C-alpha atoms as an extended CHARMM CRD file, in Angstrom:
* protein
*
       239  EXT
         1         1  GLU       CA            116.9440000000      100.6240000000      111.8370000000  PROA      1               0.0000000000
         2         2  ILE       CA            114.7460000000      103.4750000000      112.9760000000  PROA      2               0.0000000000
         3         3  ILE       CA            115.9060000000      107.1020000000      112.7470000000  PROA      3               0.0000000000
         4         4  PHE       CA            114.0090000000      109.8370000000      114.5140000000  PROA      4               0.0000000000
         5         5  VAL       CA            114.3910000000      113.4920000000      113.4820000000  PROA      5               0.0000000000
         6         6  THR       CA            113.3020000000      115.5210000000      116.5120000000  PROA      6               0.0000000000
         7         7  GLY       CA            113.3540000000      119.1000000000      117.7070000000  PROA      7               0.0000000000
         8         8  ARG       CA            114.1900000000      120.9840000000      120.8730000000  PROA      8               0.0000000000
         9         9  GLY       CA            112.3310000000      119.6820000000      123.9760000000  PROA      9               0.0000000000
        10        10  LYS       CA            111.6590000000      116.2230000000      122.4750000000  PROA      10              0.0000000000
        11        11  ALA       CA            114.1510000000      114.2220000000      124.5900000000  PROA      11              0.0000000000
        12        12  ILE       CA            111.1580000000      112.3910000000      126.0210000000  PROA      12              0.0000000000
        13        13  LEU       CA            111.1030000000      110.4200000000      122.7690000000  PROA      13              0.0000000000
        14        14  GLU       CA            114.6020000000      109.1300000000      123.3410000000  PROA      14              0.0000000000
        15        15  ASP       CA            113.7200000000      108.1540000000      126.9160000000  PROA      15              0.0000000000
        16        16  HSD       CA            110.6300000000      106.3010000000      125.7300000000  PROA      16              0.0000000000
        17        17  PHE       CA            112.7260000000      103.8840000000      123.7200000000  PROA      17              0.0000000000
        18        18  ASP       CA            115.3210000000      103.4020000000      126.4960000000  PROA      18              0.0000000000
        19        19  ILE       CA            115.2910000000      100.9310000000      129.3220000000  PROA      19              0.0000000000
        20        20  ALA       CA            112.9590000000      102.1000000000      132.1190000000  PROA      20              0.0000000000
        21        21  TYR       CA            114.7980000000      100.6710000000      135.1420000000  PROA      21              0.0000000000
        22        22  GLU       CA            112.4640000000      102.0400000000      137.7590000000  PROA      22              0.0000000000
        23        23  LEU       CA            109.3540000000      100.7590000000      135.9930000000  PROA      23              0.0000000000
        24        24  GLU       CA            110.8500000000       97.2990000000      135.4220000000  PROA      24              0.0000000000
        25        25  GLN       CA            111.9110000000       97.0030000000      139.0600000000  PROA      25              0.0000000000
        26        26  THR       CA            108.4440000000       98.1160000000      140.2750000000  PROA      26              0.0000000000
        27        27  LEU       CA            106.7900000000       95.4710000000      138.0730000000  PROA      27              0.0000000000
        28        28  ARG       CA            109.1700000000       92.7800000000      139.4790000000  PROA      28              0.0000000000
        29        29  GLU       CA            108.4790000000       93.8420000000      143.0450000000  PROA      29              0.0000000000
        30        30  ARG       CA            104.7040000000       93.7050000000      142.4710000000  PROA      30              0.0000000000
        31        31  ASP       CA            104.9560000000       90.3210000000      140.7400000000  PROA      31              0.0000000000
        32        32  LYS       CA            103.4560000000       91.7220000000      137.5460000000  PROA      32              0.0000000000
        33        33  LEU       CA            105.6760000000       89.5740000000      135.3750000000  PROA      33              0.0000000000
        34        34  ASP       CA            103.3150000000       89.5480000000      132.3600000000  PROA      34              0.0000000000
        35        35  ARG       CA            103.4000000000       93.3590000000      132.2460000000  PROA      35              0.0000000000
        36        36  LEU       CA            107.2230000000       93.2290000000      132.6350000000  PROA      36              0.0000000000
        37        37  GLU       CA            107.5460000000       90.9680000000      129.6210000000  PROA      37              0.0000000000
        38        38  GLU       CA            105.2800000000       93.1940000000      127.6180000000  PROA      38              0.0000000000
        39        39  VAL       CA            107.4700000000       96.1850000000      128.3990000000  PROA      39              0.0000000000
        40        40  LYS       CA            110.6810000000       94.3220000000      127.6300000000  PROA      40              0.0000000000
        41        41  SER       CA            109.3510000000       92.9070000000      124.3640000000  PROA      41              0.0000000000
        42        42  ALA       CA            108.7750000000       96.3880000000      123.0250000000  PROA      42              0.0000000000
        43        43  GLN       CA            112.3560000000       97.3860000000      123.8160000000  PROA      43              0.0000000000
        44        44  PRO       CA            114.3930000000       97.9020000000      120.5570000000  PROA      44              0.0000000000
        45        45  GLU       CA            117.6680000000       96.0900000000      120.3100000000  PROA      45              0.0000000000
        46        46  ALA       CA            120.7480000000       98.1160000000      121.1350000000  PROA      46              0.0000000000
        47        47  GLY       CA            121.9250000000      100.2290000000      118.2160000000  PROA      47              0.0000000000
        48        48  THR       CA            118.7480000000       99.9470000000      116.1500000000  PROA      48              0.0000000000
        49        49  VAL       CA            117.2900000000      103.3620000000      117.0750000000  PROA      49              0.0000000000
        50        50  SER       CA            119.0690000000      106.6800000000      116.3030000000  PROA      50              0.0000000000
        51        51  PHE       CA            118.1650000000      110.3040000000      116.8450000000  PROA      51              0.0000000000
        52        52  THR       CA            119.1760000000      113.4520000000      115.0690000000  PROA      52              0.0000000000
        53        53  ARG       CA            118.0780000000      117.0780000000      115.6910000000  PROA      53              0.0000000000
        54        54  GLN       CA            116.4040000000      119.5510000000      113.3550000000  PROA      54              0.0000000000
        55        55  GLN       CA            117.4650000000      122.8060000000      114.9640000000  PROA      55              0.0000000000
        56        56  ALA       CA            115.0090000000      125.0690000000      113.1110000000  PROA      56              0.0000000000
        57        57  PRO       CA            111.4730000000      124.3970000000      111.7210000000  PROA      57              0.0000000000
        58        58  LEU       CA            112.4200000000      124.6690000000      108.0670000000  PROA      58              0.0000000000
        59        59  GLY       CA            110.0230000000      122.0990000000      106.6890000000  PROA      59              0.0000000000
        60        60  LEU       CA            109.7640000000      118.3630000000      106.0370000000  PROA      60              0.0000000000
        61        61  GLY       CA            112.3850000000      118.4290000000      103.3360000000  PROA      61              0.0000000000
        62        62  HSD       CA            114.9000000000      119.9700000000      105.7020000000  PROA      62              0.0000000000
        63        63  ALA       CA            113.9670000000      117.3750000000      108.4080000000  PROA      63              0.0000000000
        64        64  VAL       CA            114.6420000000      114.5650000000      106.0290000000  PROA      64              0.0000000000
        65        65  TRP       CA            117.9670000000      116.1270000000      104.9490000000  PROA      65              0.0000000000
        66        66  CYS       CA            119.0100000000      116.2000000000      108.6520000000  PROA      66              0.0000000000
        67        67  ALA       CA            119.0980000000      112.3830000000      108.5580000000  PROA      67              0.0000000000
        68        68  ARG       CA            121.3870000000      112.1400000000      105.5150000000  PROA      68              0.0000000000
        69        69  ASP       CA            124.5210000000      110.8860000000      107.2870000000  PROA      69              0.0000000000
        70        70  LEU       CA            122.5550000000      108.3110000000      109.2920000000  PROA      70              0.0000000000
        71        71  VAL       CA            120.7270000000      106.9750000000      106.2390000000  PROA      71              0.0000000000
        72        72  GLY       CA            123.7700000000      106.9910000000      103.9850000000  PROA      72              0.0000000000
        73        73  ASP       CA            123.5480000000      105.7050000000      100.3960000000  PROA      73              0.0000000000
        74        74  GLU       CA            120.5290000000      103.4840000000      100.9910000000  PROA      74              0.0000000000
        75        75  PRO       CA            116.8800000000      103.5680000000       99.9250000000  PROA      75              0.0000000000
        76        76  PHE       CA            114.7600000000      104.3770000000      102.9800000000  PROA      76              0.0000000000
        77        77  ALA       CA            111.2040000000      104.5750000000      104.1920000000  PROA      77              0.0000000000
        78        78  LEU       CA            109.9280000000      107.9360000000      105.4490000000  PROA      78              0.0000000000
        79        79  LEU       CA            107.0070000000      107.9400000000      107.9510000000  PROA      79              0.0000000000
        80        80  LEU       CA            105.3900000000      111.0530000000      109.2680000000  PROA      80              0.0000000000
        81        81  PRO       CA            104.4200000000      110.3830000000      112.8660000000  PROA      81              0.0000000000
        82        82  ASP       CA            101.3800000000      112.6130000000      113.0870000000  PROA      82              0.0000000000
        83        83  ALA       CA             99.6660000000      110.4080000000      110.4870000000  PROA      83              0.0000000000
        84        84  LEU       CA             98.6150000000      107.0660000000      111.8940000000  PROA      84              0.0000000000
        85        85  VAL       CA             97.6700000000      104.5290000000      109.2100000000  PROA      85              0.0000000000
        86        86  HSD       CA             95.2740000000      101.8950000000      110.4930000000  PROA      86              0.0000000000
        87        87  SER       CA             95.6300000000       98.8690000000      108.1760000000  PROA      87              0.0000000000
        88        88  ASP       CA             96.2750000000       95.1220000000      107.9670000000  PROA      88              0.0000000000
        89        89  PRO       CA             98.7320000000       94.3990000000      106.5530000000  PROA      89              0.0000000000
        90        90  GLY       CA            100.5510000000       97.5880000000      107.5200000000  PROA      90              0.0000000000
        91        91  CYS       CA            100.7770000000      100.4100000000      104.9640000000  PROA      91              0.0000000000
        92        92  LEU       CA            104.5310000000      100.1620000000      104.8150000000  PROA      92              0.0000000000
        93        93  ALA       CA            104.3800000000       96.3950000000      104.1980000000  PROA      93              0.0000000000
        94        94  GLN       CA            102.0420000000       97.0350000000      101.2770000000  PROA      94              0.0000000000
        95        95  MET       CA            104.4270000000       99.6210000000       99.9210000000  PROA      95              0.0000000000
        96        96  ILE       CA            107.4050000000       97.3040000000      100.1820000000  PROA      96              0.0000000000
        97        97  ASP       CA            105.4750000000       94.6960000000       98.1320000000  PROA      97              0.0000000000
        98        98  VAL       CA            105.0760000000       97.3560000000       95.3770000000  PROA      98              0.0000000000
        99        99  TYR       CA            108.7360000000       98.3490000000       95.6490000000  PROA      99              0.0000000000
       100       100  ASN       CA            109.8220000000       94.7290000000       95.2340000000  PROA      100             0.0000000000
       101       101  ASP       CA            107.3200000000       94.1350000000       92.4200000000  PROA      101             0.0000000000
       102       102  LYS       CA            108.6040000000       97.1790000000       90.4730000000  PROA      102             0.0000000000
       103       103  GLY       CA            112.2710000000       96.3330000000       91.1780000000  PROA      103             0.0000000000
       104       104  GLY       CA            112.9810000000       99.5920000000       92.9940000000  PROA      104             0.0000000000
       105       105  GLY       CA            112.1240000000      103.1630000000       92.2870000000  PROA      105             0.0000000000
       106       106  ASN       CA            110.1770000000      105.4400000000       94.6360000000  PROA      106             0.0000000000
       107       107  VAL       CA            106.7810000000      104.6140000000       96.1970000000  PROA      107             0.0000000000
       108       108  ILE       CA            104.2150000000      107.0380000000       97.6520000000  PROA      108             0.0000000000
       109       109  ALA       CA            101.1280000000      105.9630000000       99.5910000000  PROA      109             0.0000000000
       110       110  VAL       CA             98.0600000000      107.9200000000       98.5590000000  PROA      110             0.0000000000
       111       111  GLU       CA             94.3660000000      108.0340000000       99.4100000000  PROA      111             0.0000000000
       112       112  GLU       CA             91.3130000000      109.8020000000       98.1250000000  PROA      112             0.0000000000
       113       113  VAL       CA             89.7540000000      112.8510000000       99.7140000000  PROA      113             0.0000000000
       114       114  PRO       CA             86.8300000000      115.0410000000       98.6390000000  PROA      114             0.0000000000
       115       115  ALA       CA             87.9230000000      117.5320000000       95.9490000000  PROA      115             0.0000000000
       116       116  GLU       CA             87.1050000000      120.4860000000       98.2050000000  PROA      116             0.0000000000
       117       117  GLN       CA             89.8310000000      119.3360000000      100.6480000000  PROA      117             0.0000000000
       118       118  THR       CA             92.7440000000      118.9100000000       98.1860000000  PROA      118             0.0000000000
       119       119  HSD       CA             94.1020000000      122.3790000000       98.9880000000  PROA      119             0.0000000000
       120       120  GLN       CA             95.1320000000      121.1440000000      102.4500000000  PROA      120             0.0000000000
       121       121  TYR       CA             97.4690000000      118.4220000000      101.2210000000  PROA      121             0.0000000000
       122       122  GLY       CA            100.1740000000      117.3580000000       98.7460000000  PROA      122             0.0000000000
       123       123  VAL       CA             98.3500000000      116.0030000000       95.6620000000  PROA      123             0.0000000000
       124       124  VAL       CA             99.6460000000      113.6800000000       92.9710000000  PROA      124             0.0000000000
       125       125  GLU       CA             99.1120000000      113.6520000000       89.2300000000  PROA      125             0.0000000000
       126       126  ILE       CA             98.9200000000      110.0480000000       87.9180000000  PROA      126             0.0000000000
       127       127  GLU       CA             99.1210000000      107.9240000000       84.7690000000  PROA      127             0.0000000000
       128       128  GLY       CA             97.0700000000      104.7510000000       84.6750000000  PROA      128             0.0000000000
       129       129  SER       CA             94.4520000000      103.3690000000       87.0150000000  PROA      129             0.0000000000
       130       130  GLY       CA             93.9700000000      100.6710000000       89.6360000000  PROA      130             0.0000000000
       131       131  ASP       CA             95.6060000000      100.5930000000       93.0400000000  PROA      131             0.0000000000
       132       132  VAL       CA             99.1620000000      100.9400000000       91.7260000000  PROA      132             0.0000000000
       133       133  PHE       CA            100.0820000000      103.5370000000       89.0600000000  PROA      133             0.0000000000
       134       134  LYS       CA            102.8190000000      105.8260000000       87.8530000000  PROA      134             0.0000000000
       135       135  VAL       CA            103.0790000000      109.2650000000       89.4680000000  PROA      135             0.0000000000
       136       136  THR       CA            103.8290000000      111.9130000000       86.8810000000  PROA      136             0.0000000000
       137       137  GLY       CA            103.5830000000      115.0650000000       89.0140000000  PROA      137             0.0000000000
       138       138  MET       CA            102.6790000000      116.4230000000       92.4130000000  PROA      138             0.0000000000
       139       139  VAL       CA            101.8800000000      119.7570000000       93.9100000000  PROA      139             0.0000000000
       140       140  GLU       CA            101.9650000000      120.9130000000       97.5480000000  PROA      140             0.0000000000
       141       141  LYS       CA             98.6880000000      122.4490000000       98.8330000000  PROA      141             0.0000000000
       142       142  PRO       CA             97.3630000000      123.5670000000       95.4410000000  PROA      142             0.0000000000
       143       143  PRO       CA             94.8530000000      126.4800000000       95.3860000000  PROA      143             0.0000000000
       144       144  LYS       CA             91.2560000000      125.3960000000       95.4500000000  PROA      144             0.0000000000
       145       145  GLY       CA             90.0400000000      124.0880000000       92.1140000000  PROA      145             0.0000000000
       146       146  THR       CA             93.5270000000      123.4760000000       90.7080000000  PROA      146             0.0000000000
       147       147  ALA       CA             94.4530000000      120.0550000000       92.0550000000  PROA      147             0.0000000000
       148       148  PRO       CA             95.4480000000      117.4950000000       89.3480000000  PROA      148             0.0000000000
       149       149  SER       CA             93.5350000000      114.7330000000       91.1580000000  PROA      149             0.0000000000
       150       150  ASN       CA             91.8270000000      114.0000000000       94.5300000000  PROA      150             0.0000000000
       151       151  LEU       CA             94.6510000000      111.6400000000       95.5600000000  PROA      151             0.0000000000
       152       152  ILE       CA             96.7030000000      113.0270000000       98.4130000000  PROA      152             0.0000000000
       153       153  ILE       CA            100.0830000000      112.0120000000       99.7680000000  PROA      153             0.0000000000
       154       154  THR       CA             99.4470000000      110.1570000000      103.0010000000  PROA      154             0.0000000000
       155       155  GLY       CA            102.7580000000      110.6270000000      104.8160000000  PROA      155             0.0000000000
       156       156  ARG       CA            104.3740000000      107.3160000000      103.8730000000  PROA      156             0.0000000000
       157       157  TYR       CA            107.2030000000      107.1520000000      101.2760000000  PROA      157             0.0000000000
       158       158  ILE       CA            109.9270000000      104.8750000000      100.0250000000  PROA      158             0.0000000000
       159       159  LEU       CA            112.6550000000      107.0380000000       98.5440000000  PROA      159             0.0000000000
       160       160  GLN       CA            116.0920000000      106.6420000000       96.9270000000  PROA      160             0.0000000000
       161       161  PRO       CA            119.0780000000      108.2820000000       98.5940000000  PROA      161             0.0000000000
       162       162  GLU       CA            119.5860000000      110.6800000000       95.6380000000  PROA      162             0.0000000000
       163       163  ILE       CA            116.8460000000      112.8190000000       97.2620000000  PROA      163             0.0000000000
       164       164  PHE       CA            119.4310000000      114.1250000000       99.8640000000  PROA      164             0.0000000000
       165       165  LYS       CA            121.6260000000      115.8860000000       97.2920000000  PROA      165             0.0000000000
       166       166  LEU       CA            118.5790000000      117.5200000000       95.8000000000  PROA      166             0.0000000000
       167       167  LEU       CA            117.4100000000      118.6940000000       99.2140000000  PROA      167             0.0000000000
       168       168  GLU       CA            120.6900000000      120.5010000000       99.7150000000  PROA      168             0.0000000000
       169       169  THR       CA            119.7900000000      122.9810000000       96.9640000000  PROA      169             0.0000000000
       170       170  THR       CA            115.9860000000      122.9730000000       97.1300000000  PROA      170             0.0000000000
       171       171  GLU       CA            114.6670000000      126.5090000000       97.7110000000  PROA      171             0.0000000000
       172       172  LYS       CA            111.8790000000      127.2680000000      100.1820000000  PROA      172             0.0000000000
       173       173  GLY       CA            108.4920000000      126.5210000000       98.7550000000  PROA      173             0.0000000000
       174       174  ALA       CA            104.9020000000      126.4700000000      100.0660000000  PROA      174             0.0000000000
       175       175  GLY       CA            104.6060000000      127.9790000000      103.5310000000  PROA      175             0.0000000000
       176       176  GLY       CA            108.1770000000      129.3330000000      103.3150000000  PROA      176             0.0000000000
       177       177  GLU       CA            109.5220000000      125.8100000000      104.0220000000  PROA      177             0.0000000000
       178       178  ILE       CA            111.7810000000      123.3760000000      102.2590000000  PROA      178             0.0000000000
       179       179  GLN       CA            109.2820000000      120.9080000000      100.7720000000  PROA      179             0.0000000000
       180       180  ILE       CA            110.0900000000      117.2820000000      100.1390000000  PROA      180             0.0000000000
       181       181  THR       CA            107.5330000000      117.4580000000       97.2950000000  PROA      181             0.0000000000
       182       182  ASP       CA            109.7110000000      119.9580000000       95.3260000000  PROA      182             0.0000000000
       183       183  ALA       CA            112.7830000000      117.6500000000       95.6160000000  PROA      183             0.0000000000
       184       184  MET       CA            110.7060000000      114.6670000000       94.5660000000  PROA      184             0.0000000000
       185       185  LEU       CA            109.5360000000      116.5590000000       91.4840000000  PROA      185             0.0000000000
       186       186  THR       CA            113.1660000000      117.1090000000       90.5010000000  PROA      186             0.0000000000
       187       187  LEU       CA            114.0420000000      113.4260000000       91.1380000000  PROA      187             0.0000000000
       188       188  MET       CA            110.9870000000      112.3710000000       89.1070000000  PROA      188             0.0000000000
       189       189  ALA       CA            112.7800000000      113.4620000000       85.9140000000  PROA      189             0.0000000000
       190       190  GLU       CA            115.4460000000      110.7970000000       86.5880000000  PROA      190             0.0000000000
       191       191  GLN       CA            113.6920000000      107.9920000000       88.5130000000  PROA      191             0.0000000000
       192       192  ALA       CA            110.3590000000      106.2400000000       88.4780000000  PROA      192             0.0000000000
       193       193  PHE       CA            107.6770000000      107.1720000000       91.0740000000  PROA      193             0.0000000000
       194       194  TYR       CA            104.7870000000      104.8320000000       91.8610000000  PROA      194             0.0000000000
       195       195  GLY       CA            101.6590000000      105.6060000000       93.7970000000  PROA      195             0.0000000000
       196       196  LEU       CA             99.8440000000      103.0580000000       95.9450000000  PROA      196             0.0000000000
       197       197  ARG       CA             96.2020000000      103.4400000000       96.8790000000  PROA      197             0.0000000000
       198       198  PHE       CA             96.6850000000      101.3860000000      100.0310000000  PROA      198             0.0000000000
       199       199  LYS       CA             94.1070000000       99.4260000000      101.9180000000  PROA      199             0.0000000000
       200       200  GLY       CA             93.4790000000      101.1380000000      105.2470000000  PROA      200             0.0000000000
       201       201  HSD       CA             92.5930000000      104.4280000000      106.7740000000  PROA      201             0.0000000000
       202       202  THR       CA             94.7240000000      107.3620000000      107.8680000000  PROA      202             0.0000000000
       203       203  TYR       CA             94.1060000000      109.3200000000      111.0900000000  PROA      203             0.0000000000
       204       204  ASP       CA             95.5290000000      112.8550000000      110.9970000000  PROA      204             0.0000000000
       205       205  CYS       CA             96.6540000000      113.2360000000      114.6000000000  PROA      205             0.0000000000
       206       206  GLY       CA             97.6650000000      116.8160000000      113.9230000000  PROA      206             0.0000000000
       207       207  SER       CA             93.9550000000      117.5730000000      114.2970000000  PROA      207             0.0000000000
       208       208  LYS       CA             91.9330000000      117.1440000000      117.5060000000  PROA      208             0.0000000000
       209       209  VAL       CA             89.2290000000      115.0480000000      115.8180000000  PROA      209             0.0000000000
       210       210  GLY       CA             91.8150000000      112.8390000000      114.0580000000  PROA      210             0.0000000000
       211       211  PHE       CA             93.6730000000      112.2430000000      117.2840000000  PROA      211             0.0000000000
       212       212  LEU       CA             90.4820000000      111.2960000000      119.1610000000  PROA      212             0.0000000000
       213       213  ALA       CA             89.2970000000      109.0240000000      116.3260000000  PROA      213             0.0000000000
       214       214  ALA       CA             92.6150000000      107.2450000000      116.2240000000  PROA      214             0.0000000000
       215       215  ASN       CA             92.3400000000      106.4500000000      119.8830000000  PROA      215             0.0000000000
       216       216  VAL       CA             88.9090000000      104.9840000000      119.3630000000  PROA      216             0.0000000000
       217       217  ALA       CA             89.9670000000      102.8960000000      116.3630000000  PROA      217             0.0000000000
       218       218  TYR       CA             93.0430000000      101.4490000000      118.0640000000  PROA      218             0.0000000000
       219       219  ALA       CA             91.1860000000      100.7940000000      121.3020000000  PROA      219             0.0000000000
       220       220  LEU       CA             88.5180000000       98.8270000000      119.4220000000  PROA      220             0.0000000000
       221       221  ASP       CA             91.2830000000       96.7060000000      117.9070000000  PROA      221             0.0000000000
       222       222  ARG       CA             92.4950000000       95.4750000000      121.3330000000  PROA      222             0.0000000000
       223       223  ASP       CA             91.1240000000       92.2240000000      122.6970000000  PROA      223             0.0000000000
       224       224  ASP       CA             91.4440000000       93.5100000000      126.2890000000  PROA      224             0.0000000000
       225       225  LEU       CA             89.6150000000       96.8260000000      125.5640000000  PROA      225             0.0000000000
       226       226  ALA       CA             87.2300000000       96.3290000000      122.6710000000  PROA      226             0.0000000000
       227       227  ALA       CA             84.2070000000       94.9700000000      124.4790000000  PROA      227             0.0000000000
       228       228  PRO       CA             84.0400000000       97.2840000000      127.5150000000  PROA      228             0.0000000000
       229       229  PHE       CA             85.0790000000      100.2840000000      125.4170000000  PROA      229             0.0000000000
       230       230  HSD       CA             82.4020000000       99.5810000000      122.8340000000  PROA      230             0.0000000000
       231       231  ALA       CA             79.8240000000       99.3870000000      125.6020000000  PROA      231             0.0000000000
       232       232  GLU       CA             81.0230000000      102.7440000000      127.0250000000  PROA      232             0.0000000000
       233       233  LEU       CA             80.7840000000      104.3400000000      123.5390000000  PROA      233             0.0000000000
       234       234  LYS       CA             77.2010000000      103.0710000000      123.2170000000  PROA      234             0.0000000000
       235       235  ARG       CA             76.3450000000      104.5470000000      126.6010000000  PROA      235             0.0000000000
       236       236  LEU       CA             77.8400000000      107.9370000000      125.6830000000  PROA      236             0.0000000000
       237       237  LEU       CA             76.0260000000      107.9660000000      122.3560000000  PROA      237             0.0000000000
       238       238  GLY       CA             72.7610000000      106.9520000000      123.9210000000  PROA      238             0.0000000000
       239       239  ILE       CA             72.5050000000      103.8110000000      121.7660000000  PROA      239             0.0000000000
């Protein structure tokens, strides 16, 4: 089941996952049946996609809290849509393997950045080494030179439902917003948190360069686009 937390003016997201009658009829009339099947195969089954509204921009923690009644008393995965993770197997699949191996708990996907960039992200403090380790602390956008590591939170989490009750009482933190990081720190005193240095690369589509780079990376992954697109890139770069 997929739950979207959206804001005002984002109804186009709901329409995107609905049946596009006009498009399907046009494809039938033009005998583009392969394209029609492609469209229909991407259609979620009825009842598997839900939407809820965050009426005010009060932070990620508040956005997660808005989904509390839809999630219920279940562990859940949290994915931030402006971060596209390019990986095979998928980042969430890798995280689920860790979750199953550890018998539960909470899992955070992390990756390394240069130390001078850590002030832009949520950063974890860890115990142990390797690709999977225990997370002992985290801080949201630490001042330059104060980060506990150079491992940043990517925007992929597996969390236990107890986080919702904590978010109800979490005060505004960094940026004047309700931060999921602060609630996770409280939950960390009661439950295990694991970090996964996943195999793959994250494209921050909240930045112009990240958005453009993501389009290039995903285009080069497509059998129908890779060769001609690669040739066009070489032409533009003068290679």
